[in-house]
Amino acid sequence: MSFQPHYWTDPMKEQFDIEIESILEVDGHFHIRINEKVAKPASGGQAGDRGFLLIGEKKYEFIDTILQNSHTALVMKNSPTSGKGKTILKLDMLWRKAMMANHTSEHILVGAMKKKYPELKLGKIWIDGTHGSVVLEGRTIPLQEVLEIEKEVNNLIHDSIDVKTKVVTADEVNDTVRAREGVTSKNDMIRLVNVGEFDSSACSGIHVTNTNDIQIFKIIDVKAQEENTHIEFVSGAIAARRLAEVYNVALTRKYSYPFEMEQLGAILDKSKTLQLAYDEAIEKLFQLMDEGPSKEKLNEVTFWHEYLPGFEVGTTRHLIKELELEVPSVTLFLSTGKKINIIVWTKGMPKDASHYISEIVESFGGRGGGSAESYTGGFSEVENPRELFLELIERVKERILE
Ligand SMILES: [Zn+2]
């Protein structure tokens, strides 16, 4: 079938003898029209080929390939002055192979997604030699589900499945084939790309011939927008490099701050918690400098209460012992270090410290105990410690006023 471009049947051939048909200057670039369909033009969400022309001793780089009135044109920054003489076109095979891997990954990813969520529609896609992206329309897919499908895509890649193409007539295309709307009515002949038995899709792009050539598939971003899911991914050597980069960021810190790689998630969570506590501590510092300690008089009793973000229970206890407490007084400190702890200290009060706090702590799911003048308690799984603190204060106030 002579109408098939070269890159459909032999995508790994990298060098061709060609002829230049015309040179056109457009917006500071040059469009070099050539006589053979050997470089793939940008179309259908896939970037064009890159490479260079060799004319005599001189080398001219092209940065894109486009379709110009159904002719192939190379886009250049610097153009040869004339197209006379022997001209060799050499493709940038790193760019092309990366496109082939990214594009075939896209087929497998979308095929797997459609099997799991048949209602999904394929929206905009973009594939080039650095990465790929797809918009899946019709629903948002949770990250965990997307990552499950990533695993499936990698399994299919490692199954070494042959990717075969064939050109068929439009009426041979049934609904087991993924095709964009209108494809079969606009074209008499359709090119099918089959990833083994797994997926069949109408496509005019370039693909690897076996899934094993993709090596690795890695999703690098997932965004939910309205009813759509945007997925960005890389594959092959680029994916391997990206994975190594991320791994090494963790590895170079493994020894200065000892942790096991498996704990990376927990460490990130902890760093977020610490940052939050630090921000709160700064806020607390401002409040103390501005308003002084939070003390109020309840009849004769001084009630002093402070929220101490990031403090550990030992530090809080130490602090409270150092402070000069008025008589009579009730002092309540809530600390939010590794655990949420409460310390209540009384001076010259008619009842034991526990009387003012014990039942209240228990009513919020906490536990504690103490001696005559002090009580220490703790809570597990508090969602909003500051809110808890405010409620505790109110309840203790009522107790003091009883
Ligand atoms: Zn394709």
GROMACS .gro file of C-alpha atoms and ligand atoms in nm:
model
  403
    1MET     CA    1   0.000   0.000   0.000
    2SER     CA    2   0.197   0.292  -0.129
    3PHE     CA    3   0.000   0.564   0.056
    4GLN     CA    4   0.143   0.450   0.388
    5PRO     CA    5   0.411   0.682   0.521
    6HIS     CA    6   0.746   0.527   0.600
    7TYR     CA    7   0.714   0.571   0.976
    8TRP     CA    8   0.404   0.349   0.979
    9THR     CA    9   0.584   0.042   0.852
   10ASP     CA   10   0.945   0.093   0.962
   11PRO     CA   11   0.963   0.346   1.247
   12MET     CA   12   1.322   0.249   1.334
   13LYS     CA   13   1.477   0.354   1.003
   14GLU     CA   14   1.663   0.676   1.072
   15GLN     CA   15   1.829   0.792   0.750
   16PHE     CA   16   1.680   0.874   0.409
   17ASP     CA   17   1.782   1.029   0.077
   18ILE     CA   18   1.534   1.304   0.004
   19GLU     CA   19   1.477   1.606  -0.217
   20ILE     CA   20   1.381   1.954  -0.109
   21GLU     CA   21   1.078   2.081  -0.301
   22SER     CA   22   1.053   2.434  -0.167
   23ILE     CA   23   1.174   2.666   0.110
   24LEU     CA   24   0.933   2.911   0.269
   25GLU     CA   25   1.003   3.170   0.539
   26VAL     CA   26   0.724   3.194   0.798
   27ASP     CA   27   0.740   3.406   1.117
   28GLY     CA   28   1.118   3.389   1.148
   29HIS     CA   29   1.130   3.016   1.077
   30PHE     CA   30   1.181   2.822   0.756
   31HIS     CA   31   0.949   2.553   0.627
   32ILE     CA   32   1.142   2.309   0.411
   33ARG     CA   33   0.901   2.101   0.205
   34ILE     CA   34   1.039   1.756   0.120
   35ASN     CA   35   0.929   1.496  -0.134
   36GLU     CA   36   0.903   1.190   0.095
   37LYS     CA   37   0.682   1.109   0.395
   38VAL     CA   38   0.976   1.002   0.609
   39ALA     CA   39   0.946   1.241   0.904
   40LYS     CA   40   0.623   1.233   1.104
   41PRO     CA   41   0.437   1.564   1.109
   42ALA     CA   42   0.274   1.692   1.430
   43SER     CA   43  -0.090   1.585   1.435
   44GLY     CA   44  -0.359   1.430   1.650
   45GLY     CA   45  -0.195   1.543   1.974
   46GLN     CA   46   0.145   1.400   1.887
   47ALA     CA   47   0.451   1.618   1.825
   48GLY     CA   48   0.644   1.607   1.499
   49ASP     CA   49   0.981   1.444   1.432
   50ARG     CA   50   1.311   1.623   1.486
   51GLY     CA   51   1.648   1.570   1.322
   52PHE     CA   52   1.874   1.729   1.064
   53LEU     CA   53   1.949   1.753   0.693
   54LEU     CA   54   2.296   1.685   0.560
   55ILE     CA   55   2.371   1.878   0.243
   56GLY     CA   56   2.729   1.831   0.134
   57GLU     CA   57   2.942   1.917   0.438
   58LYS     CA   58   2.670   2.119   0.607
   59LYS     CA   59   2.423   2.014   0.874
   60TYR     CA   60   2.083   2.188   0.920
   61GLU     CA   61   1.877   2.106   1.225
   62PHE     CA   62   1.497   2.081   1.212
   63ILE     CA   63   1.303   2.129   1.536
   64ASP     CA   64   0.960   2.011   1.423
   65THR     CA   65   0.779   1.853   1.131
   66ILE     CA   66   0.443   1.980   1.011
   67LEU     CA   67   0.187   1.906   0.745
   68GLN     CA   68   0.170   2.179   0.479
   69ASN     CA   69  -0.116   2.126   0.231
   70SER     CA   70  -0.072   1.751   0.279
   71HIS     CA   71   0.304   1.777   0.214
   72THR     CA   72   0.571   1.710   0.476
   73ALA     CA   73   0.759   2.023   0.582
   74LEU     CA   74   1.055   2.049   0.821
   75VAL     CA   75   1.065   2.352   1.053
   76MET     CA   76   1.411   2.512   1.083
   77LYS     CA   77   1.568   2.816   1.245
   78ASN     CA   78   1.845   2.831   0.983
   79SER     CA   79   1.772   2.722   0.631
   80PRO     CA   80   1.990   2.596   0.348
   81THR     CA   81   1.998   2.855   0.068
   82SER     CA   82   1.890   2.606  -0.198
   83GLY     CA   83   1.781   2.245  -0.206
   84LYS     CA   84   1.997   2.142  -0.498
   85GLY     CA   85   2.223   1.840  -0.467
   86LYS     CA   86   2.230   1.523  -0.260
   87THR     CA   87   2.033   1.569   0.063
   88ILE     CA   88   2.026   1.322   0.350
   89LEU     CA   89   1.762   1.341   0.622
   90LYS     CA   90   1.864   1.198   0.957
   91LEU     CA   91   1.604   1.164   1.232
   92ASP     CA   92   1.665   1.239   1.600
   93MET     CA   93   1.600   0.881   1.710
   94LEU     CA   94   1.612   0.958   2.083
   95TRP     CA   95   1.320   1.195   2.034
   96ARG     CA   96   1.135   0.954   1.805
   97LYS     CA   97   1.185   0.646   2.023
   98ALA     CA   98   1.070   0.841   2.329
   99MET     CA   99   0.758   0.947   2.135
  100MET     CA  100   0.695   0.587   2.030
  101ALA     CA  101   0.725   0.469   2.391
  102ASN     CA  102   0.516   0.754   2.533
  103HIS     CA  103   0.248   0.712   2.270
  104THR     CA  104   0.220   0.335   2.306
  105SER     CA  105   0.202   0.380   2.686
  106GLU     CA  106  -0.085   0.618   2.625
  107HIS     CA  107  -0.271   0.346   2.427
  108ILE     CA  108  -0.221   0.093   2.710
  109LEU     CA  109  -0.312   0.343   2.983
  110VAL     CA  110  -0.629   0.460   2.810
  111GLY     CA  111  -0.718   0.101   2.714
  112ALA     CA  112  -0.684  -0.008   3.080
  113MET     CA  113  -0.883   0.295   3.200
  114LYS     CA  114  -1.165   0.226   2.952
  115LYS     CA  115  -1.185  -0.137   3.068
  116LYS     CA  116  -1.224  -0.025   3.427
  117TYR     CA  117  -1.445   0.279   3.357
  118PRO     CA  118  -1.629   0.220   3.026
  119GLU     CA  119  -1.811   0.555   3.051
  120LEU     CA  120  -1.483   0.750   3.021
  121LYS     CA  121  -1.416   0.949   2.706
  122LEU     CA  122  -1.069   1.032   2.583
  123GLY     CA  123  -1.029   1.409   2.567
  124LYS     CA  124  -0.721   1.606   2.470
  125ILE     CA  125  -0.389   1.425   2.451
  126TRP     CA  126  -0.033   1.545   2.403
  127ILE     CA  127   0.265   1.324   2.329
  128ASP     CA  128   0.621   1.432   2.259
  129GLY     CA  129   0.973   1.308   2.321
  130THR     CA  130   0.977   1.416   2.685
  131HIS     CA  131   0.639   1.319   2.827
  132GLY     CA  132   0.273   1.251   2.757
  133SER     CA  133  -0.058   1.375   2.895
  134VAL     CA  134  -0.420   1.269   2.860
  135VAL     CA  135  -0.750   1.411   2.973
  136LEU     CA  136  -1.005   1.146   3.065
  137GLU     CA  137  -1.350   1.299   3.051
  138GLY     CA  138  -1.659   1.200   3.243
  139ARG     CA  139  -1.533   1.131   3.593
  140THR     CA  140  -1.261   1.204   3.844
  141ILE     CA  141  -1.052   0.901   3.936
  142PRO     CA  142  -0.895   0.881   4.283
  143LEU     CA  143  -0.513   0.881   4.288
  144GLN     CA  144  -0.499   0.531   4.443
  145GLU     CA  145  -0.704   0.390   4.153
  146VAL     CA  146  -0.484   0.565   3.897
  147LEU     CA  147  -0.176   0.413   4.063
  148GLU     CA  148  -0.337   0.066   4.052
  149ILE     CA  149  -0.382   0.111   3.678
  150GLU     CA  150  -0.020   0.228   3.649
  151LYS     CA  151   0.078  -0.110   3.797
  152GLU     CA  152  -0.136  -0.287   3.538
  153VAL     CA  153   0.024  -0.086   3.255
  154ASN     CA  154   0.371  -0.187   3.377
  155ASN     CA  155   0.265  -0.553   3.395
  156LEU     CA  156   0.148  -0.536   3.033
  157ILE     CA  157   0.476  -0.370   2.933
  158HIS     CA  158   0.674  -0.652   3.095
  159ASP     CA  159   0.455  -0.915   2.926
  160SER     CA  160   0.639  -0.829   2.598
  161ILE     CA  161   0.323  -0.796   2.389
  162ASP     CA  162   0.362  -0.740   2.014
  163VAL     CA  163   0.216  -0.413   1.889
  164LYS     CA  164   0.086  -0.464   1.535
  165THR     CA  165  -0.074  -0.227   1.292
  166LYS     CA  166  -0.302  -0.296   0.998
  167VAL     CA  167  -0.497  -0.083   0.757
  168VAL     CA  168  -0.861  -0.183   0.718
  169THR     CA  169  -1.170  -0.040   0.551
  170ALA     CA  170  -1.395   0.175   0.767
  171ASP     CA  171  -1.675  -0.085   0.773
  172GLU     CA  172  -1.437  -0.340   0.928
  173VAL     CA  173  -1.407  -0.121   1.238
  174ASN     CA  174  -1.645  -0.248   1.507
  175ASP     CA  175  -1.709  -0.120   1.858
  176THR     CA  176  -1.428  -0.324   2.015
  177VAL     CA  177  -1.199  -0.065   1.854
  178ARG     CA  178  -1.131   0.260   2.035
  179ALA     CA  179  -1.182   0.540   1.785
  180ARG     CA  180  -1.259   0.906   1.812
  181GLU     CA  181  -1.604   1.014   1.706
  182GLY     CA  182  -1.641   1.057   1.331
  183VAL     CA  183  -1.320   0.870   1.241
  184THR     CA  184  -1.501   0.598   1.048
  185SER     CA  185  -1.730   0.840   0.865
  186LYS     CA  186  -1.446   1.078   0.766
  187ASN     CA  187  -1.206   0.811   0.636
  188ASP     CA  188  -1.243   0.518   0.396
  189MET     CA  189  -0.933   0.342   0.523
  190ILE     CA  190  -0.847   0.324   0.891
  191ARG     CA  191  -0.519   0.223   1.051
  192LEU     CA  192  -0.562   0.002   1.356
  193VAL     CA  193  -0.299  -0.027   1.624
  194ASN     CA  194  -0.335  -0.347   1.828
  195VAL     CA  195  -0.154  -0.410   2.154
  196GLY     CA  196  -0.190  -0.790   2.139
  197GLU     CA  197  -0.546  -0.881   2.230
  198PHE     CA  198  -0.554  -0.614   2.500
  199ASP     CA  199  -0.636  -0.301   2.302
  200SER     CA  200  -0.728  -0.200   1.951
  201SER     CA  201  -0.734   0.164   1.853
  202ALA     CA  202  -0.764   0.372   1.537
  203CYS     CA  203  -0.446   0.579   1.520
  204SER     CA  204  -0.204   0.732   1.270
  205GLY     CA  205   0.083   0.791   1.514
  206ILE     CA  206   0.408   0.607   1.578
  207HIS     CA  207   0.442   0.317   1.823
  208VAL     CA  208   0.691   0.064   1.950
  209THR     CA  209   0.661  -0.283   1.796
  210ASN     CA  210   0.671  -0.465   2.131
  211THR     CA  211   0.557  -0.331   2.471
  212ASN     CA  212   0.889  -0.443   2.618
  213ASP     CA  213   1.054  -0.151   2.433
  214ILE     CA  214   0.873   0.088   2.670
  215GLN     CA  215   1.062  -0.057   2.971
  216ILE     CA  216   0.890   0.152   3.239
  217PHE     CA  217   0.578   0.364   3.262
  218LYS     CA  218   0.548   0.625   3.538
  219ILE     CA  219   0.266   0.862   3.618
  220ILE     CA  220   0.407   1.193   3.740
  221ASP     CA  221   0.092   1.397   3.797
  222VAL     CA  222  -0.281   1.346   3.844
  223LYS     CA  223  -0.527   1.634   3.864
  224ALA     CA  224  -0.903   1.630   3.898
  225GLN     CA  225  -1.074   1.914   3.717
  226GLU     CA  226  -1.453   1.936   3.724
  227GLU     CA  227  -1.566   1.600   3.584
  228ASN     CA  228  -1.232   1.518   3.422
  229THR     CA  229  -0.905   1.353   3.520
  230HIS     CA  230  -0.576   1.490   3.384
  231ILE     CA  231  -0.285   1.246   3.386
  232GLU     CA  232   0.075   1.326   3.298
  233PHE     CA  233   0.328   1.047   3.249
  234VAL     CA  234   0.675   0.954   3.128
  235SER     CA  235   0.816   0.625   3.002
  236GLY     CA  236   1.136   0.445   2.905
  237ALA     CA  237   1.475   0.601   2.977
  238ILE     CA  238   1.317   0.931   3.087
  239ALA     CA  239   1.101   0.749   3.343
  240ALA     CA  240   1.406   0.561   3.472
  241ARG     CA  241   1.596   0.888   3.509
  242ARG     CA  242   1.306   1.062   3.686
  243LEU     CA  243   1.264   0.769   3.926
  244ALA     CA  244   1.637   0.768   4.004
  245GLU     CA  245   1.632   1.144   4.067
  246VAL     CA  246   1.349   1.119   4.317
  247TYR     CA  247   1.503   0.815   4.486
  248ASN     CA  248   1.837   0.992   4.517
  249VAL     CA  249   1.680   1.299   4.677
  250ALA     CA  250   1.567   1.067   4.955
  251LEU     CA  251   1.888   0.862   4.958
  252THR     CA  252   2.117   1.163   5.008
  253ARG     CA  253   1.920   1.248   5.324
  254LYS     CA  254   1.899   0.894   5.454
  255TYR     CA  255   2.227   0.922   5.647
  256SER     CA  256   2.204   1.277   5.780
  257TYR     CA  257   1.858   1.208   5.920
  258PRO     CA  258   1.846   0.831   5.964
  259PHE     CA  259   1.535   0.666   5.825
  260GLU     CA  260   1.443   0.366   5.614
  261MET     CA  261   1.324   0.434   5.260
  262GLU     CA  262   0.990   0.269   5.340
  263GLN     CA  263   0.933   0.539   5.604
  264LEU     CA  264   0.953   0.823   5.355
  265GLY     CA  265   0.576   0.881   5.361
  266ALA     CA  266   0.569   0.891   5.742
  267ILE     CA  267   0.863   1.134   5.740
  268LEU     CA  268   0.687   1.372   5.503
  269ASP     CA  269   0.378   1.356   5.725
  270LYS     CA  270   0.592   1.432   6.027
  271SER     CA  271   0.760   1.725   5.859
  272LYS     CA  272   0.418   1.868   5.779
  273THR     CA  273   0.312   1.827   6.144
  274LEU     CA  274   0.632   1.995   6.262
  275GLN     CA  275   0.585   2.285   6.023
  276LEU     CA  276   0.230   2.329   6.149
  277ALA     CA  277   0.346   2.323   6.513
  278TYR     CA  278   0.622   2.571   6.432
  279ASP     CA  279   0.378   2.812   6.268
  280GLU     CA  280   0.147   2.782   6.568
  281ALA     CA  281   0.438   2.836   6.809
  282ILE     CA  282   0.531   3.160   6.631
  283GLU     CA  283   0.169   3.270   6.653
  284LYS     CA  284   0.171   3.186   7.024
  285LEU     CA  285   0.488   3.388   7.075
  286PHE     CA  286   0.326   3.691   6.913
  287GLN     CA  287   0.018   3.649   7.128
  288LEU     CA  288   0.227   3.629   7.449
  289MET     CA  289   0.430   3.938   7.351
  290ASP     CA  290   0.122   4.130   7.256
  291GLU     CA  291  -0.137   4.030   7.515
  292GLY     CA  292   0.071   3.864   7.787
  293PRO     CA  293  -0.038   3.545   7.965
  294SER     CA  294  -0.405   3.439   7.934
  295LYS     CA  295  -0.514   3.489   8.292
  296GLU     CA  296  -0.861   3.569   8.417
  297LYS     CA  297  -1.017   3.622   8.758
  298LEU     CA  298  -1.305   3.396   8.849
  299ASN     CA  299  -1.422   3.539   9.181
  300GLU     CA  300  -1.104   3.515   9.391
  301VAL     CA  301  -0.943   3.244   9.177
  302THR     CA  302  -0.687   3.319   8.907
  303PHE     CA  303  -0.746   3.090   8.609
  304TRP     CA  304  -0.443   3.075   8.378
  305HIS     CA  305  -0.472   2.879   8.055
  306GLU     CA  306  -0.229   2.849   7.765
  307TYR     CA  307  -0.221   2.650   7.443
  308LEU     CA  308   0.140   2.536   7.389
  309PRO     CA  309   0.191   2.410   7.033
  310GLY     CA  310   0.483   2.170   6.985
  311PHE     CA  311   0.555   2.136   7.360
  312GLU     CA  312   0.617   1.789   7.500
  313VAL     CA  313   0.454   1.696   7.830
  314GLY     CA  314   0.788   1.687   8.017
  315THR     CA  315   0.875   2.039   7.904
  316THR     CA  316   0.533   2.168   8.004
  317ARG     CA  317   0.560   2.011   8.347
  318HIS     CA  318   0.906   2.160   8.392
  319LEU     CA  319   0.778   2.502   8.286
  320ILE     CA  320   0.481   2.498   8.521
  321LYS     CA  321   0.706   2.409   8.817
  322GLU     CA  322   0.931   2.707   8.745
  323LEU     CA  323   0.645   2.955   8.731
  324GLU     CA  324   0.527   3.154   9.028
  325LEU     CA  325   0.161   3.065   9.068
  326GLU     CA  326  -0.080   3.288   9.253
  327VAL     CA  327  -0.296   3.170   9.546
  328PRO     CA  328  -0.571   3.067   9.493
  329SER     CA  329  -0.526   2.965   9.131
  330VAL     CA  330  -0.592   2.699   8.868
  331THR     CA  331  -0.339   2.673   8.581
  332LEU     CA  332  -0.420   2.471   8.269
  333PHE     CA  333  -0.166   2.411   7.991
  334LEU     CA  334  -0.241   2.204   7.681
  335SER     CA  335   0.065   2.086   7.487
  336THR     CA  336   0.057   1.943   7.134
  337GLY     CA  337   0.396   1.774   7.086
  338LYS     CA  338   0.405   1.406   6.989
  339LYS     CA  339   0.085   1.366   7.187
  340ILE     CA  340  -0.185   1.600   7.309
  341ASN     CA  341  -0.134   1.641   7.684
  342ILE     CA  342  -0.299   1.849   7.951
  343ILE     CA  343  -0.153   1.963   8.281
  344VAL     CA  344  -0.362   2.126   8.552
  345TRP     CA  345  -0.192   2.273   8.856
  346THR     CA  346  -0.382   2.417   9.154
  347LYS     CA  347  -0.266   2.643   9.440
  348GLY     CA  348  -0.473   2.703   9.755
  349MET     CA  349  -0.790   2.556   9.604
  350PRO     CA  350  -1.050   2.386   9.829
  351LYS     CA  351  -1.039   2.061   9.626
  352ASP     CA  352  -0.776   1.838   9.462
  353ALA     CA  353  -0.663   1.925   9.108
  354SER     CA  354  -0.846   1.617   8.970
  355HIS     CA  355  -1.177   1.756   9.088
  356TYR     CA  356  -1.153   2.042   8.836
  357ILE     CA  357  -1.050   1.840   8.532
  358SER     CA  358  -1.064   1.459   8.555
  359GLU     CA  359  -1.426   1.402   8.445
  360ILE     CA  360  -1.395   1.665   8.172
  361VAL     CA  361  -1.091   1.497   8.018
  362GLU     CA  362  -1.271   1.161   8.026
  363SER     CA  363  -1.577   1.311   7.858
  364PHE     CA  364  -1.350   1.403   7.565
  365GLY     CA  365  -1.209   1.050   7.546
  366GLY     CA  366  -0.888   1.128   7.738
  367ARG     CA  367  -0.731   0.974   8.046
  368GLY     CA  368  -0.518   1.097   8.331
  369GLY     CA  369  -0.444   1.119   8.700
  370GLY     CA  370  -0.248   1.312   8.957
  371SER     CA  371  -0.177   1.415   9.314
  372ALA     CA  372  -0.334   1.684   9.535
  373GLU     CA  373  -0.213   1.986   9.339
  374SER     CA  374  -0.140   1.846   8.995
  375TYR     CA  375  -0.313   1.650   8.724
  376THR     CA  376  -0.168   1.518   8.396
  377GLY     CA  377  -0.383   1.375   8.120
  378GLY     CA  378  -0.356   1.281   7.756
  379PHE     CA  379  -0.571   1.240   7.448
  380SER     CA  380  -0.528   1.021   7.145
  381GLU     CA  381  -0.654   1.110   6.798
  382VAL     CA  382  -0.759   1.469   6.842
  383GLU     CA  383  -0.853   1.625   6.512
  384ASN     CA  384  -0.853   1.986   6.623
  385PRO     CA  385  -0.651   2.041   6.945
  386ARG     CA  386  -0.720   2.414   6.955
  387GLU     CA  387  -1.094   2.353   6.953
  388LEU     CA  388  -1.052   2.093   7.227
  389PHE     CA  389  -0.851   2.346   7.427
  390LEU     CA  390  -1.126   2.610   7.407
  391GLU     CA  391  -1.391   2.360   7.515
  392LEU     CA  392  -1.177   2.240   7.807
  393ILE     CA  393  -1.133   2.599   7.928
  394GLU     CA  394  -1.507   2.662   7.926
  395ARG     CA  395  -1.581   2.345   8.121
  396VAL     CA  396  -1.305   2.406   8.378
  397LYS     CA  397  -1.435   2.761   8.430
  398GLU     CA  398  -1.777   2.620   8.519
  399ARG     CA  399  -1.611   2.384   8.769
  400ILE     CA  400  -1.415   2.663   8.938
  401LEU     CA  401  -1.728   2.876   8.966
  402GLU     CA  402  -1.941   2.597   9.114
  403ZN      ZN  403  -0.131   0.569   1.852
   0.00000   0.00000   0.00000
